[in-house]
Amino acid sequence: MRFVPLLLLLATTLSAQSPAEVQAILQPIAKSGLAAAVARTDGLISVGGKASRVPIGSIAEPVTATILGTLVDEGFITWETTVANVFPEWRGSIRPEYANVTLVQLLSHEGRIPTSNAPVQEVLTLEPLPAVRKQYDWSPASQRIAMAIAEKITGQKWDEIVRERVLQAFEVKGTTDLSIEDLAKFARSHLVALQGHDSIVKAGTARLLHDKRNKIALGWDVQTVMSYAPISVASGSAGKSHTLIAVAPKQNLAIAVIANSESVARKALESLILAYAPPLLQPAPRRPIPPPRRPRVP
């Protein structure tokens, strides 16, 4: 069983925000169907809005990337491990273009994997996407291949892996869904790691997970939210609920939102960032140094 270090789970200092403040920020956005939580590396998690739970699949990509990161941290695999390394028995049946696709390429959707609901081994027999200048093509099949790699390496089913490496780490109640506070705990674990402290993954692994490549990072989309950058954002939908989590390491801020639409979730995120993460001060532009004045010749 794996547990997040004491720095993350046993923080006792009061946080700068309060539940009443979070609730007040959310009130103008939506009267119902909205919940949010705000956390920093230390202190309590402040929750506002309507309590609700969502399937863990609503943040499947960052969870998958995190789990693969723990396997890298423990030496089971490396980021350069390929499909053929893990499934040598498939070499004769899969397309040769997929044999050397690495774990990093799968998690960043750079492996030219087509979108398909077929079983993983069958997906790897399909014609790859064209090798064009654009190296990013989002495909849920890429994530399923990464999940299959985790299952092969550990000898466990995916649900067991998630329970052992994520749910138990945060003492999550239930086996298939997360509360708004659970989402905030997960986001804060990445915030802690990005600030240099080993957490659910090691600090160096977190930096790689949140390092933007051609289009996205590994399981996260590093983007500018209003004037704040860089902020790692992950989102997904499940039924009528939209889930959004954000990690802003330079602002020492982690946010989780559950809303009834993507637009409401985004508006809540922006309002909370505006309230709790003032823009970083930008250095004043340097004035150009004028060229030296030439002495006048008499």
PDB file of C-alpha atoms in Angstrom:
ATOM      1  CA  MET A   1       0.000   0.000   0.000  1.00  0.00           C
ATOM      2  CA  ARG A   2       1.304   3.431  -0.931  1.00  0.00           C
ATOM      3  CA  PHE A   3       0.708   6.594   1.065  1.00  0.00           C
ATOM      4  CA  VAL A   4       1.300  10.249   0.299  1.00  0.00           C
ATOM      5  CA  PRO A   5       4.003  11.742   2.585  1.00  0.00           C
ATOM      6  CA  LEU A   6       3.116  13.513   5.829  1.00  0.00           C
ATOM      7  CA  LEU A   7       3.758  16.902   4.209  1.00  0.00           C
ATOM      8  CA  LEU A   8       0.571  16.426   2.183  1.00  0.00           C
ATOM      9  CA  LEU A   9      -1.758  14.552   4.518  1.00  0.00           C
ATOM     10  CA  LEU A  10      -0.926  15.990   7.935  1.00  0.00           C
ATOM     11  CA  ALA A  11      -0.835  19.710   7.165  1.00  0.00           C
ATOM     12  CA  THR A  12      -2.302  21.671  10.084  1.00  0.00           C
ATOM     13  CA  THR A  13      -1.761  25.329   9.254  1.00  0.00           C
ATOM     14  CA  LEU A  14      -4.949  27.207   8.412  1.00  0.00           C
ATOM     15  CA  SER A  15      -5.210  28.068   4.741  1.00  0.00           C
ATOM     16  CA  ALA A  16      -5.580  31.625   3.502  1.00  0.00           C
ATOM     17  CA  GLN A  17      -9.050  31.003   2.114  1.00  0.00           C
ATOM     18  CA  SER A  18     -12.172  29.950   4.026  1.00  0.00           C
ATOM     19  CA  PRO A  19     -15.243  27.915   3.015  1.00  0.00           C
ATOM     20  CA  ALA A  20     -17.401  31.019   3.426  1.00  0.00           C
ATOM     21  CA  GLU A  21     -15.174  32.954   1.045  1.00  0.00           C
ATOM     22  CA  VAL A  22     -15.248  30.150  -1.552  1.00  0.00           C
ATOM     23  CA  GLN A  23     -19.018  29.945  -1.229  1.00  0.00           C
ATOM     24  CA  ALA A  24     -19.362  33.700  -1.748  1.00  0.00           C
ATOM     25  CA  ILE A  25     -17.251  33.549  -4.916  1.00  0.00           C
ATOM     26  CA  LEU A  26     -19.347  30.723  -6.356  1.00  0.00           C
ATOM     27  CA  GLN A  27     -22.735  32.244  -5.497  1.00  0.00           C
ATOM     28  CA  PRO A  28     -22.991  34.654  -8.469  1.00  0.00           C
ATOM     29  CA  ILE A  29     -21.994  31.935 -10.951  1.00  0.00           C
ATOM     30  CA  ALA A  30     -24.597  29.260 -10.273  1.00  0.00           C
ATOM     31  CA  LYS A  31     -27.112  28.661  -7.508  1.00  0.00           C
ATOM     32  CA  SER A  32     -26.948  24.895  -7.851  1.00  0.00           C
ATOM     33  CA  GLY A  33     -24.990  22.180  -9.577  1.00  0.00           C
ATOM     34  CA  LEU A  34     -21.647  23.753  -8.703  1.00  0.00           C
ATOM     35  CA  ALA A  35     -19.017  22.801  -6.143  1.00  0.00           C
ATOM     36  CA  ALA A  36     -15.415  23.897  -5.801  1.00  0.00           C
ATOM     37  CA  ALA A  37     -12.464  23.380  -3.487  1.00  0.00           C
ATOM     38  CA  VAL A  38      -9.334  25.465  -3.024  1.00  0.00           C
ATOM     39  CA  ALA A  39      -6.079  24.258  -1.466  1.00  0.00           C
ATOM     40  CA  ARG A  40      -2.458  25.239  -1.043  1.00  0.00           C
ATOM     41  CA  THR A  41       0.547  23.100  -0.190  1.00  0.00           C
ATOM     42  CA  ASP A  42      -0.251  23.482   3.503  1.00  0.00           C
ATOM     43  CA  GLY A  43      -3.483  24.114   5.341  1.00  0.00           C
ATOM     44  CA  LEU A  44      -7.025  22.899   5.120  1.00  0.00           C
ATOM     45  CA  ILE A  45      -8.986  22.381   1.914  1.00  0.00           C
ATOM     46  CA  SER A  46     -11.787  24.927   1.662  1.00  0.00           C
ATOM     47  CA  VAL A  47     -14.954  23.696  -0.037  1.00  0.00           C
ATOM     48  CA  GLY A  48     -17.946  25.674  -1.268  1.00  0.00           C
ATOM     49  CA  GLY A  49     -21.070  24.952  -3.267  1.00  0.00           C
ATOM     50  CA  LYS A  50     -23.238  21.881  -3.539  1.00  0.00           C
ATOM     51  CA  ALA A  51     -21.652  18.612  -2.419  1.00  0.00           C
ATOM     52  CA  SER A  52     -21.408  16.060  -5.216  1.00  0.00           C
ATOM     53  CA  ARG A  53     -19.315  13.138  -6.429  1.00  0.00           C
ATOM     54  CA  VAL A  54     -18.049  12.223  -9.885  1.00  0.00           C
ATOM     55  CA  PRO A  55     -16.536   9.049 -11.379  1.00  0.00           C
ATOM     56  CA  ILE A  56     -12.753   8.946 -11.238  1.00  0.00           C
ATOM     57  CA  GLY A  57     -12.916   8.560 -15.016  1.00  0.00           C
ATOM     58  CA  SER A  58     -13.770  12.247 -15.258  1.00  0.00           C
ATOM     59  CA  ILE A  59     -10.074  12.961 -14.643  1.00  0.00           C
ATOM     60  CA  ALA A  60      -8.826   9.782 -16.286  1.00  0.00           C
ATOM     61  CA  GLU A  61      -5.870  11.321 -18.128  1.00  0.00           C
ATOM     62  CA  PRO A  62      -4.035  12.910 -15.169  1.00  0.00           C
ATOM     63  CA  VAL A  63      -4.803   9.851 -13.033  1.00  0.00           C
ATOM     64  CA  THR A  64      -3.373   7.528 -15.699  1.00  0.00           C
ATOM     65  CA  ALA A  65      -0.270   9.685 -16.124  1.00  0.00           C
ATOM     66  CA  THR A  66       0.192   9.829 -12.348  1.00  0.00           C
ATOM     67  CA  ILE A  67      -0.060   6.065 -11.988  1.00  0.00           C
ATOM     68  CA  LEU A  68       2.483   5.498 -14.746  1.00  0.00           C
ATOM     69  CA  GLY A  69       4.674   8.083 -13.000  1.00  0.00           C
ATOM     70  CA  THR A  70       4.610   6.026  -9.792  1.00  0.00           C
ATOM     71  CA  LEU A  71       5.736   2.963 -11.768  1.00  0.00           C
ATOM     72  CA  VAL A  72       8.619   4.976 -13.205  1.00  0.00           C
ATOM     73  CA  ASP A  73       9.524   6.249  -9.733  1.00  0.00           C
ATOM     74  CA  GLU A  74       9.635   2.688  -8.433  1.00  0.00           C
ATOM     75  CA  GLY A  75      11.837   1.477 -11.294  1.00  0.00           C
ATOM     76  CA  PHE A  76       9.354  -0.841 -12.997  1.00  0.00           C
ATOM     77  CA  ILE A  77       9.624   1.046 -16.298  1.00  0.00           C
ATOM     78  CA  THR A  78      11.133   4.199 -17.753  1.00  0.00           C
ATOM     79  CA  TRP A  79       9.563   6.975 -19.799  1.00  0.00           C
ATOM     80  CA  GLU A  80      11.327   5.506 -22.845  1.00  0.00           C
ATOM     81  CA  THR A  81       9.825   2.049 -22.367  1.00  0.00           C
ATOM     82  CA  THR A  82       8.163   1.039 -25.633  1.00  0.00           C
ATOM     83  CA  VAL A  83       5.083  -0.982 -26.495  1.00  0.00           C
ATOM     84  CA  ALA A  84       7.299  -3.808 -27.775  1.00  0.00           C
ATOM     85  CA  ASN A  85       9.342  -3.777 -24.545  1.00  0.00           C
ATOM     86  CA  VAL A  86       6.227  -4.523 -22.523  1.00  0.00           C
ATOM     87  CA  PHE A  87       4.467  -6.782 -25.039  1.00  0.00           C
ATOM     88  CA  PRO A  88       7.236  -8.672 -26.882  1.00  0.00           C
ATOM     89  CA  GLU A  89       4.718 -11.410 -27.682  1.00  0.00           C
ATOM     90  CA  TRP A  90       2.859  -8.940 -29.900  1.00  0.00           C
ATOM     91  CA  ARG A  91       5.784  -8.100 -32.180  1.00  0.00           C
ATOM     92  CA  GLY A  92       4.584 -10.404 -34.934  1.00  0.00           C
ATOM     93  CA  SER A  93       1.008  -9.134 -34.971  1.00  0.00           C
ATOM     94  CA  ILE A  94       1.101  -5.359 -34.408  1.00  0.00           C
ATOM     95  CA  ARG A  95       2.072  -2.708 -36.930  1.00  0.00           C
ATOM     96  CA  PRO A  96       5.827  -1.991 -36.882  1.00  0.00           C
ATOM     97  CA  GLU A  97       5.096   1.746 -36.543  1.00  0.00           C
ATOM     98  CA  TYR A  98       3.789   1.117 -33.019  1.00  0.00           C
ATOM     99  CA  ALA A  99       6.548  -1.148 -31.734  1.00  0.00           C
ATOM    100  CA  ASN A 100       8.824   1.709 -30.664  1.00  0.00           C
ATOM    101  CA  VAL A 101       6.128   4.106 -29.434  1.00  0.00           C
ATOM    102  CA  THR A 102       7.248   5.156 -25.952  1.00  0.00           C
ATOM    103  CA  LEU A 103       5.284   5.732 -22.794  1.00  0.00           C
ATOM    104  CA  VAL A 104       5.842   9.480 -23.119  1.00  0.00           C
ATOM    105  CA  GLN A 105       4.451   9.449 -26.652  1.00  0.00           C
ATOM    106  CA  LEU A 106       1.357   7.549 -25.528  1.00  0.00           C
ATOM    107  CA  LEU A 107       0.593   9.963 -22.673  1.00  0.00           C
ATOM    108  CA  SER A 108       1.204  13.016 -24.855  1.00  0.00           C
ATOM    109  CA  HIS A 109      -0.775  11.572 -27.803  1.00  0.00           C
ATOM    110  CA  GLU A 110       2.212  11.650 -30.140  1.00  0.00           C
ATOM    111  CA  GLY A 111       2.162   7.973 -31.121  1.00  0.00           C
ATOM    112  CA  ARG A 112      -0.086   8.329 -34.212  1.00  0.00           C
ATOM    113  CA  ILE A 113      -2.645   6.055 -32.524  1.00  0.00           C
ATOM    114  CA  PRO A 114      -6.063   6.156 -34.265  1.00  0.00           C
ATOM    115  CA  THR A 115      -9.283   6.623 -32.314  1.00  0.00           C
ATOM    116  CA  SER A 116     -10.854   3.218 -31.796  1.00  0.00           C
ATOM    117  CA  ASN A 117     -12.870   1.339 -29.177  1.00  0.00           C
ATOM    118  CA  ALA A 118     -11.333  -1.981 -30.203  1.00  0.00           C
ATOM    119  CA  PRO A 119      -9.235  -4.010 -27.721  1.00  0.00           C
ATOM    120  CA  VAL A 120      -5.696  -2.671 -27.261  1.00  0.00           C
ATOM    121  CA  GLN A 121      -3.947  -5.397 -29.256  1.00  0.00           C
ATOM    122  CA  GLU A 122      -6.391  -4.894 -32.117  1.00  0.00           C
ATOM    123  CA  VAL A 123      -5.875  -1.110 -32.074  1.00  0.00           C
ATOM    124  CA  LEU A 124      -2.177  -1.737 -32.632  1.00  0.00           C
ATOM    125  CA  THR A 125      -2.989  -3.587 -35.869  1.00  0.00           C
ATOM    126  CA  LEU A 126      -4.826  -0.595 -37.360  1.00  0.00           C
ATOM    127  CA  GLU A 127      -3.187   1.777 -39.812  1.00  0.00           C
ATOM    128  CA  PRO A 128      -1.479   4.620 -37.930  1.00  0.00           C
ATOM    129  CA  LEU A 129      -2.422   8.227 -38.442  1.00  0.00           C
ATOM    130  CA  PRO A 130      -0.433  10.029 -41.168  1.00  0.00           C
ATOM    131  CA  ALA A 131       3.034  11.240 -40.209  1.00  0.00           C
ATOM    132  CA  VAL A 132       2.428  14.932 -40.806  1.00  0.00           C
ATOM    133  CA  ARG A 133       4.002  18.025 -39.287  1.00  0.00           C
ATOM    134  CA  LYS A 134       1.444  18.070 -36.498  1.00  0.00           C
ATOM    135  CA  GLN A 135       2.711  15.512 -33.979  1.00  0.00           C
ATOM    136  CA  TYR A 136      -0.312  15.623 -31.677  1.00  0.00           C
ATOM    137  CA  ASP A 137      -3.500  13.656 -32.351  1.00  0.00           C
ATOM    138  CA  TRP A 138      -5.684  13.086 -29.299  1.00  0.00           C
ATOM    139  CA  SER A 139      -6.905   9.515 -29.077  1.00  0.00           C
ATOM    140  CA  PRO A 140      -8.485   7.751 -26.082  1.00  0.00           C
ATOM    141  CA  ALA A 141      -6.858   4.567 -27.383  1.00  0.00           C
ATOM    142  CA  SER A 142      -3.437   5.999 -26.452  1.00  0.00           C
ATOM    143  CA  GLN A 143      -4.530   6.184 -22.840  1.00  0.00           C
ATOM    144  CA  ARG A 144      -5.941   2.651 -22.925  1.00  0.00           C
ATOM    145  CA  ILE A 145      -2.599   1.357 -24.198  1.00  0.00           C
ATOM    146  CA  ALA A 146      -0.852   3.129 -21.319  1.00  0.00           C
ATOM    147  CA  MET A 147      -3.322   1.531 -18.914  1.00  0.00           C
ATOM    148  CA  ALA A 148      -2.616  -1.889 -20.461  1.00  0.00           C
ATOM    149  CA  ILE A 149       1.099  -1.313 -19.895  1.00  0.00           C
ATOM    150  CA  ALA A 150       0.427  -0.630 -16.202  1.00  0.00           C
ATOM    151  CA  GLU A 151      -1.657  -3.798 -15.946  1.00  0.00           C
ATOM    152  CA  LYS A 152       1.038  -5.910 -17.614  1.00  0.00           C
ATOM    153  CA  ILE A 153       3.821  -4.471 -15.447  1.00  0.00           C
ATOM    154  CA  THR A 154       1.987  -4.853 -12.127  1.00  0.00           C
ATOM    155  CA  GLY A 155      -0.030  -7.989 -12.862  1.00  0.00           C
ATOM    156  CA  GLN A 156      -3.104  -6.181 -11.530  1.00  0.00           C
ATOM    157  CA  LYS A 157      -6.389  -5.074 -13.039  1.00  0.00           C
ATOM    158  CA  TRP A 158      -6.763  -1.339 -13.656  1.00  0.00           C
ATOM    159  CA  ASP A 159      -9.355  -0.874 -10.893  1.00  0.00           C
ATOM    160  CA  GLU A 160      -6.977  -2.477  -8.397  1.00  0.00           C
ATOM    161  CA  ILE A 161      -4.128  -0.226  -9.531  1.00  0.00           C
ATOM    162  CA  VAL A 162      -6.254   2.907  -9.156  1.00  0.00           C
ATOM    163  CA  ARG A 163      -7.443   1.837  -5.719  1.00  0.00           C
ATOM    164  CA  GLU A 164      -3.921   1.070  -4.457  1.00  0.00           C
ATOM    165  CA  ARG A 165      -2.011   3.958  -6.012  1.00  0.00           C
ATOM    166  CA  VAL A 166      -4.584   6.771  -5.887  1.00  0.00           C
ATOM    167  CA  LEU A 167      -7.676   6.115  -3.792  1.00  0.00           C
ATOM    168  CA  GLN A 168      -5.952   4.558  -0.786  1.00  0.00           C
ATOM    169  CA  ALA A 169      -3.258   7.222  -0.873  1.00  0.00           C
ATOM    170  CA  PHE A 170      -5.888   9.893  -0.176  1.00  0.00           C
ATOM    171  CA  GLU A 171      -8.133   7.755   2.032  1.00  0.00           C
ATOM    172  CA  VAL A 172     -10.928   8.157  -0.509  1.00  0.00           C
ATOM    173  CA  LYS A 173     -14.274   6.770   0.616  1.00  0.00           C
ATOM    174  CA  GLY A 174     -15.690   4.581  -2.107  1.00  0.00           C
ATOM    175  CA  THR A 175     -14.067   2.782  -4.991  1.00  0.00           C
ATOM    176  CA  THR A 176     -15.326   4.409  -8.160  1.00  0.00           C
ATOM    177  CA  ASP A 177     -16.056   8.060  -7.502  1.00  0.00           C
ATOM    178  CA  LEU A 178     -14.494  11.165  -5.981  1.00  0.00           C
ATOM    179  CA  SER A 179     -15.811  14.046  -3.909  1.00  0.00           C
ATOM    180  CA  ILE A 180     -14.825  17.641  -4.579  1.00  0.00           C
ATOM    181  CA  GLU A 181     -12.416  17.399  -1.632  1.00  0.00           C
ATOM    182  CA  ASP A 182     -10.869  14.214  -3.077  1.00  0.00           C
ATOM    183  CA  LEU A 183     -10.269  16.042  -6.362  1.00  0.00           C
ATOM    184  CA  ALA A 184      -8.594  18.872  -4.480  1.00  0.00           C
ATOM    185  CA  LYS A 185      -6.361  16.411  -2.601  1.00  0.00           C
ATOM    186  CA  PHE A 186      -5.249  14.920  -5.910  1.00  0.00           C
ATOM    187  CA  ALA A 187      -4.556  18.365  -7.385  1.00  0.00           C
ATOM    188  CA  ARG A 188      -2.663  19.411  -4.253  1.00  0.00           C
ATOM    189  CA  SER A 189      -0.449  16.322  -4.423  1.00  0.00           C
ATOM    190  CA  HIS A 190       0.793  17.584  -7.792  1.00  0.00           C
ATOM    191  CA  LEU A 191       1.186  21.111  -6.425  1.00  0.00           C
ATOM    192  CA  VAL A 192       3.377  19.789  -3.602  1.00  0.00           C
ATOM    193  CA  ALA A 193       5.533  17.823  -6.059  1.00  0.00           C
ATOM    194  CA  LEU A 194       5.875  20.760  -8.450  1.00  0.00           C
ATOM    195  CA  GLN A 195       7.195  22.825  -5.563  1.00  0.00           C
ATOM    196  CA  GLY A 196      10.037  20.361  -5.053  1.00  0.00           C
ATOM    197  CA  HIS A 197       8.713  17.874  -2.485  1.00  0.00           C
ATOM    198  CA  ASP A 198       8.125  14.203  -3.281  1.00  0.00           C
ATOM    199  CA  SER A 199       4.411  13.480  -3.072  1.00  0.00           C
ATOM    200  CA  ILE A 200       2.219  10.946  -4.879  1.00  0.00           C
ATOM    201  CA  VAL A 201       5.001  11.139  -7.483  1.00  0.00           C
ATOM    202  CA  LYS A 202       8.548  12.368  -7.061  1.00  0.00           C
ATOM    203  CA  ALA A 203       9.274  16.029  -7.693  1.00  0.00           C
ATOM    204  CA  GLY A 204      11.282  15.286 -10.848  1.00  0.00           C
ATOM    205  CA  THR A 205       8.489  13.116 -12.214  1.00  0.00           C
ATOM    206  CA  ALA A 206       5.937  15.863 -11.570  1.00  0.00           C
ATOM    207  CA  ARG A 207       8.050  18.344 -13.525  1.00  0.00           C
ATOM    208  CA  LEU A 208       8.002  15.988 -16.512  1.00  0.00           C
ATOM    209  CA  LEU A 209       4.267  15.328 -16.210  1.00  0.00           C
ATOM    210  CA  HIS A 210       3.581  19.078 -16.297  1.00  0.00           C
ATOM    211  CA  ASP A 211       6.150  19.994 -18.949  1.00  0.00           C
ATOM    212  CA  LYS A 212       4.299  21.000 -22.093  1.00  0.00           C
ATOM    213  CA  ARG A 213       5.451  19.217 -25.239  1.00  0.00           C
ATOM    214  CA  ASN A 214       4.140  19.764 -28.789  1.00  0.00           C
ATOM    215  CA  LYS A 215       0.585  20.397 -27.624  1.00  0.00           C
ATOM    216  CA  ILE A 216       0.002  19.182 -24.078  1.00  0.00           C
ATOM    217  CA  ALA A 217       1.923  17.771 -21.130  1.00  0.00           C
ATOM    218  CA  LEU A 218       1.526  14.195 -19.867  1.00  0.00           C
ATOM    219  CA  GLY A 219      -2.104  13.996 -18.789  1.00  0.00           C
ATOM    220  CA  TRP A 220      -2.336  17.764 -18.296  1.00  0.00           C
ATOM    221  CA  ASP A 221      -2.911  20.771 -20.523  1.00  0.00           C
ATOM    222  CA  VAL A 222      -0.518  23.561 -19.519  1.00  0.00           C
ATOM    223  CA  GLN A 223      -2.208  26.773 -20.538  1.00  0.00           C
ATOM    224  CA  THR A 224      -2.740  30.434 -19.828  1.00  0.00           C
ATOM    225  CA  VAL A 225      -5.864  31.128 -17.809  1.00  0.00           C
ATOM    226  CA  MET A 226      -6.566  34.843 -18.164  1.00  0.00           C
ATOM    227  CA  SER A 227      -3.171  36.397 -17.440  1.00  0.00           C
ATOM    228  CA  TYR A 228      -1.910  33.560 -15.262  1.00  0.00           C
ATOM    229  CA  ALA A 229       0.685  31.188 -16.651  1.00  0.00           C
ATOM    230  CA  PRO A 230       1.659  28.470 -16.594  1.00  0.00           C
ATOM    231  CA  ILE A 231      -1.280  26.616 -15.065  1.00  0.00           C
ATOM    232  CA  SER A 232      -1.866  22.886 -15.498  1.00  0.00           C
ATOM    233  CA  VAL A 233      -5.512  22.095 -16.219  1.00  0.00           C
ATOM    234  CA  ALA A 234      -7.302  18.773 -16.657  1.00  0.00           C
ATOM    235  CA  SER A 235     -10.994  18.347 -17.338  1.00  0.00           C
ATOM    236  CA  GLY A 236     -13.561  15.785 -18.304  1.00  0.00           C
ATOM    237  CA  SER A 237     -17.262  14.977 -18.274  1.00  0.00           C
ATOM    238  CA  ALA A 238     -19.338  12.229 -16.746  1.00  0.00           C
ATOM    239  CA  GLY A 239     -23.073  12.277 -17.316  1.00  0.00           C
ATOM    240  CA  LYS A 240     -24.374  15.776 -16.598  1.00  0.00           C
ATOM    241  CA  SER A 241     -21.310  16.787 -14.571  1.00  0.00           C
ATOM    242  CA  HIS A 242     -18.161  18.482 -15.790  1.00  0.00           C
ATOM    243  CA  THR A 243     -14.988  18.149 -13.729  1.00  0.00           C
ATOM    244  CA  LEU A 244     -12.035  20.506 -13.813  1.00  0.00           C
ATOM    245  CA  ILE A 245      -8.845  20.546 -11.756  1.00  0.00           C
ATOM    246  CA  ALA A 246      -6.046  23.092 -11.961  1.00  0.00           C
ATOM    247  CA  VAL A 247      -2.569  23.388 -10.468  1.00  0.00           C
ATOM    248  CA  ALA A 248      -0.784  26.735 -10.353  1.00  0.00           C
ATOM    249  CA  PRO A 249       2.629  26.114  -8.753  1.00  0.00           C
ATOM    250  CA  LYS A 250       3.891  29.683  -8.977  1.00  0.00           C
ATOM    251  CA  GLN A 251       0.740  30.853  -7.228  1.00  0.00           C
ATOM    252  CA  ASN A 252       0.789  27.993  -4.664  1.00  0.00           C
ATOM    253  CA  LEU A 253      -2.767  27.105  -5.597  1.00  0.00           C
ATOM    254  CA  ALA A 254      -4.752  23.963  -6.430  1.00  0.00           C
ATOM    255  CA  ILE A 255      -8.398  24.143  -7.479  1.00  0.00           C
ATOM    256  CA  ALA A 256     -11.091  21.538  -8.169  1.00  0.00           C
ATOM    257  CA  VAL A 257     -14.496  22.266  -9.693  1.00  0.00           C
ATOM    258  CA  ILE A 258     -17.577  20.144 -10.381  1.00  0.00           C
ATOM    259  CA  ALA A 259     -20.235  21.911 -12.439  1.00  0.00           C
ATOM    260  CA  ASN A 260     -23.228  21.197 -14.645  1.00  0.00           C
ATOM    261  CA  SER A 261     -21.450  22.517 -17.740  1.00  0.00           C
ATOM    262  CA  GLU A 262     -17.963  23.209 -19.028  1.00  0.00           C
ATOM    263  CA  SER A 263     -18.621  26.951 -19.256  1.00  0.00           C
ATOM    264  CA  VAL A 264     -19.735  27.161 -15.618  1.00  0.00           C
ATOM    265  CA  ALA A 265     -16.707  25.141 -14.488  1.00  0.00           C
ATOM    266  CA  ARG A 266     -14.374  27.438 -16.421  1.00  0.00           C
ATOM    267  CA  LYS A 267     -16.012  30.563 -15.023  1.00  0.00           C
ATOM    268  CA  ALA A 268     -15.690  29.202 -11.482  1.00  0.00           C
ATOM    269  CA  LEU A 269     -12.024  28.413 -12.066  1.00  0.00           C
ATOM    270  CA  GLU A 270     -11.316  31.900 -13.359  1.00  0.00           C
ATOM    271  CA  SER A 271     -13.149  33.531 -10.440  1.00  0.00           C
ATOM    272  CA  LEU A 272     -11.239  31.487  -7.860  1.00  0.00           C
ATOM    273  CA  ILE A 273      -7.894  32.163  -9.523  1.00  0.00           C
ATOM    274  CA  LEU A 274      -8.678  35.858  -9.624  1.00  0.00           C
ATOM    275  CA  ALA A 275      -9.543  35.818  -5.916  1.00  0.00           C
ATOM    276  CA  TYR A 276      -6.685  33.705  -4.588  1.00  0.00           C
ATOM    277  CA  ALA A 277      -3.829  34.022  -7.079  1.00  0.00           C
ATOM    278  CA  PRO A 278      -2.915  37.647  -7.781  1.00  0.00           C
ATOM    279  CA  PRO A 279      -0.924  38.044 -10.994  1.00  0.00           C
ATOM    280  CA  LEU A 280       2.810  37.620 -10.671  1.00  0.00           C
ATOM    281  CA  LEU A 281       4.624  40.902 -10.751  1.00  0.00           C
ATOM    282  CA  GLN A 282       6.370  41.419 -14.033  1.00  0.00           C
ATOM    283  CA  PRO A 283       9.770  43.118 -14.019  1.00  0.00           C
ATOM    284  CA  ALA A 284       9.734  46.624 -15.363  1.00  0.00           C
ATOM    285  CA  PRO A 285      10.995  46.795 -18.932  1.00  0.00           C
ATOM    286  CA  ARG A 286      14.545  47.944 -19.217  1.00  0.00           C
ATOM    287  CA  ARG A 287      15.103  51.173 -20.980  1.00  0.00           C
ATOM    288  CA  PRO A 288      17.477  50.859 -23.903  1.00  0.00           C
ATOM    289  CA  ILE A 289      20.915  52.208 -23.173  1.00  0.00           C
ATOM    290  CA  PRO A 290      21.579  55.126 -25.503  1.00  0.00           C
ATOM    291  CA  PRO A 291      24.730  54.924 -27.619  1.00  0.00           C
ATOM    292  CA  PRO A 292      27.678  56.912 -26.301  1.00  0.00           C
ATOM    293  CA  ARG A 293      27.821  60.460 -27.560  1.00  0.00           C
ATOM    294  CA  ARG A 294      30.749  61.099 -29.806  1.00  0.00           C
ATOM    295  CA  PRO A 295      32.931  64.043 -28.754  1.00  0.00           C
ATOM    296  CA  ARG A 296      32.698  67.032 -31.029  1.00  0.00           C
ATOM    297  CA  VAL A 297      35.851  67.557 -33.047  1.00  0.00           C
ATOM    298  CA  PRO A 298      36.951  71.229 -32.938  1.00  0.00           C
TER     299      PRO A 298
END
